[in-house]
């Protein structure tokens, strides 16, 4: 039982679990922070950006969290926990010889597909005249300026995938529902559990009949839109792999939401515009729901809200059809009404969505307004345009809500900037307080987590509450670690067919404990084992046996059972007498007795832990054998 | 022997008021709780007194599962839970949970408000009943209690229809509810995995029918509607608000669009708009095509179909009206039918099954004079057409499902006895499994023969597996030996050595020694060597060692030679073996007693 850790990023994990002859990849997050090393990709060529000193304008490449720690083609299945953690899927499933299956819930697949589509769209609509790769060469890189020179593992940065690769990768996804039990090769059962973080997000249970591994990734206990987290099913785990805790342990999401609303209102009232760089699915639903309630009270009824993304419409539509997986939205569907209030915002024309800033948007655009658009790294997508447009006015505000990127780094190429910057990272994932409570409740035997969680954050080294303290201490992993999970598999499930079960003769050894010897045919198929009666009854009729014995040696039949117990002297003598053996001389020895059967010239040595029969006559010997066996238990 | 018992309280050799009791592994489950459309008295509900004569059902049932929202499957639910009394869990899918109370309320209104019946469940009872409902997701394994688990599969038929797999230990039952094995314009086909249940309880509405392709039926339907419209006639299509109605709407909508027709299409009752809304929100339950395109165009937003008002029925000119309910037994469809029945230009198309006793059933059987309330008679002059659109599996579909699930026994419900008989014969012949068709109140008992799950020590298993070579060979089964320890509720299979250790027992060694006299004129050492050579040639595949200390060891049997004191040609062989080598030891002693063959050196 081994765990290969391919990613060091705690919220974008990628681990491979080898468990009972199966190789299971847990998530494949794509760390896109390396795009911060590149210049923004504007829709229109911007002389200002290309003339910035100290920055290189290059193709949008992406840091892929994988390493040749193991052969990707040997992976049997990939389990996806949420749509943010599947963005590297095409890199794993395409061009690697991967032939396995990917498991994900329906919302994860649909929204994941949308986010990939969006990423590809962002990249492809600004085609590069040229793309360079030789700069990754060590010698050349040494001469490059600042951040690039220091970037690690540059050779692993890859070009963004194409739509074709996305489609091919997603065709390998098999849909699963919460609490559905999926058998893998008969050896292992995997099952997704609601994790409460985003639509369709799941934790996974990987178990056999005797071992249980829980994989917790991106879970939330807050009441936002998704179905609440299923905690009780995580109980009794041997190992719990813990990833995806909040990246903002000190920021309270509710407080941030309040700050978001008040800053937004303030800017609008002052006649400025608000830019919210965000992902096109996830927290945006909560932001819109919050604004829905806030608009009236803040007197923003006339302010237009724009959601600009190639997938804006799809994202909003899709969110409405997964009501079954939503928290306290189910009752709305029964009415029937759309579960999310953004349907009403759209109906009343308060929220408008556009695929891009081209086309309808440019004619309908009114200021002051609020714009939700991607990408949160500010390096590509329509947000680049709005930064250029609004950056110079101090009336405008940019509000960061996604915690994935450092907002200072994100803003760097746009400096100097007059526009106000507000940082309200909303990360609803578990914080350390919540996770310790959770672990106390579910009591796993061992916890495995990224090493970042075992020490306080670098910037707040005194905050010992911002780390995991457990007994026994968690097993930390870092990128490229291979952990041997502390597992002792001792038992396996086997099925005894009814026919055989009926033929077993149990005998009671102690009160409440019975034993039966089993000799049976073992069938193993698809990792399932069954025991079946041996077709020919092993004990032959004695006459036949003797005849055969002369011709050929005995075939290896069922071996004799082991014996236990002791032969009681008095009782044994009585039994002998019953069988016509009367002349017995008993002699006491240090460990027991020696019985001399004088008429038969036979010795029987009876001891506490053994019996020795010295007898030359075969018929008598077998009689004595059977008499002794009556006193012993067979195992 | 463990048994599974199945007793239909309704739908046994009958269509209507589906209600089937299943006892499996000590658990009692009620499958569906429907009403009968053909009766207006006590017989419309299943006879719950079968379960208990006095009082509430809570103690006698572990759970109730509703397969879909049709009233013949859920119509008696508030009566059962609120009037008879049941507080346990009721399971149904999300769409069923959403739509079922609306249909129940509709049904209640017709019965109480229009027909003036008393002693019927109230609106509040419907609400209270729905509070006991736990929603199910597809393929989700729901643990009802520690032993009983249920899992829902997609059944087609109507929005949210499900088949359920019920499992206790290694025994299981699948109940199909109503299902459809061919995808239609808005729903997908039923599917189940090879779960090999002990009993498959299947509906058999169309047990003897093998329907022609859907396309033909659709074309026929459109042709009939079109002809009638061209003639200037009015077309009435009695439907249930949800289900077939949506499929036919999609069909007519696309046809109207393509042919550029102008005649109005109406849909009666406010329920419809709501109904279409349900389809929009539960789009994940519809078929692939609709799901794929819903962002661009929601199939359930109709351009040509408008809400119906009672006054429209007297409007001149052609029109198409969808009206509820589907069997013409009450409500708006019956009212419109009465208005239009006298004109031969008009047409009524019955798109589904009609229960005996309803007007729908009568006119389909060719009755042209109907007795109405108050001795009035109604002459039926309009054309009556029957189009089988109701989404039940036909004989082919039922066989297909059996092939999918591979049940050990088959049980038919929800069909007519004669038709069932025919299908039963076919099933028994084709699959050689037993097929049952109990009548209402009749119990079918199936004995199951479950295998016993046991925990085997991994050491033992690996040892045995290793014997058969690195790869298991199905043709060469391996015999394994071990000891089964039964302690409280656990069953463990371990090797004998481990069993001794775990039970804290001492091993008792049983040994045998025997002397064999042999005439052999050689030295002791030579005799021993001759024995060694002899045994080598006789015992193939055994380990035989000739040790320098003057012993031959066969497996663990020790053979020593000494000369007799009186005669040096008489050798005395000493054989000693333990009980574990009994067979071989016994064999050797008799073999050596016969002496050594001449001709070995």
XYZ file of N, CA, C and O in Angstrom, chain B residues 30 45 119 123 128 171 218 236-237 274 276 291 331 446 498 595:
64
model
N -42.553 -2.412 1.599
C -43.715 -2.224 0.740
C -43.264 -1.518 -0.522
O -42.646 -0.464 -0.469
N -58.286 1.092 -2.931
C -57.012 1.033 -2.204
C -56.634 -0.408 -1.902
O -57.516 -1.258 -1.757
N -64.691 10.926 4.051
C -63.769 9.898 4.511
C -62.639 9.672 3.502
O -62.358 8.561 3.088
N -55.846 17.648 2.226
C -54.626 18.303 1.736
C -53.532 18.223 2.773
O -52.361 18.002 2.457
N -48.413 16.085 5.196
C -47.787 15.332 6.282
C -47.112 14.078 5.757
O -46.032 13.695 6.194
N -28.750 -11.558 -0.156
C -30.013 -11.779 -0.846
C -30.497 -10.457 -1.443
O -30.300 -9.412 -0.836
N -45.359 7.119 -34.360
C -45.371 8.584 -34.372
C -45.936 9.115 -35.687
O -46.737 10.047 -35.704
N -59.206 15.524 -29.607
C -59.026 15.467 -28.164
C -58.016 14.365 -27.835
O -58.134 13.246 -28.324
N -57.002 14.733 -27.052
C -56.041 13.721 -26.618
C -56.044 13.681 -25.092
O -55.466 14.544 -24.445
N -46.705 24.224 -15.308
C -45.907 23.807 -14.179
C -45.174 22.516 -14.509
O -43.998 22.361 -14.248
N -44.300 21.346 -17.389
C -43.170 21.571 -18.276
C -41.989 22.157 -17.529
O -40.842 21.904 -17.845
N -30.651 16.704 -22.931
C -29.677 17.198 -21.963
C -28.559 17.965 -22.641
O -28.030 18.923 -22.117
N -63.122 14.654 -14.764
C -62.400 15.895 -15.049
C -62.640 16.474 -16.432
O -63.636 16.198 -17.098
N -39.782 -17.937 -2.170
C -38.628 -18.400 -2.925
C -37.514 -18.680 -1.928
O -37.162 -17.808 -1.134
N -2.452 -21.478 12.696
C -2.902 -20.194 13.224
C -4.116 -20.371 14.128
O -4.252 -19.692 15.135
N 8.514 -56.695 1.012
C 9.913 -56.932 0.693
C 10.374 -56.110 -0.492
O 9.569 -55.422 -1.131
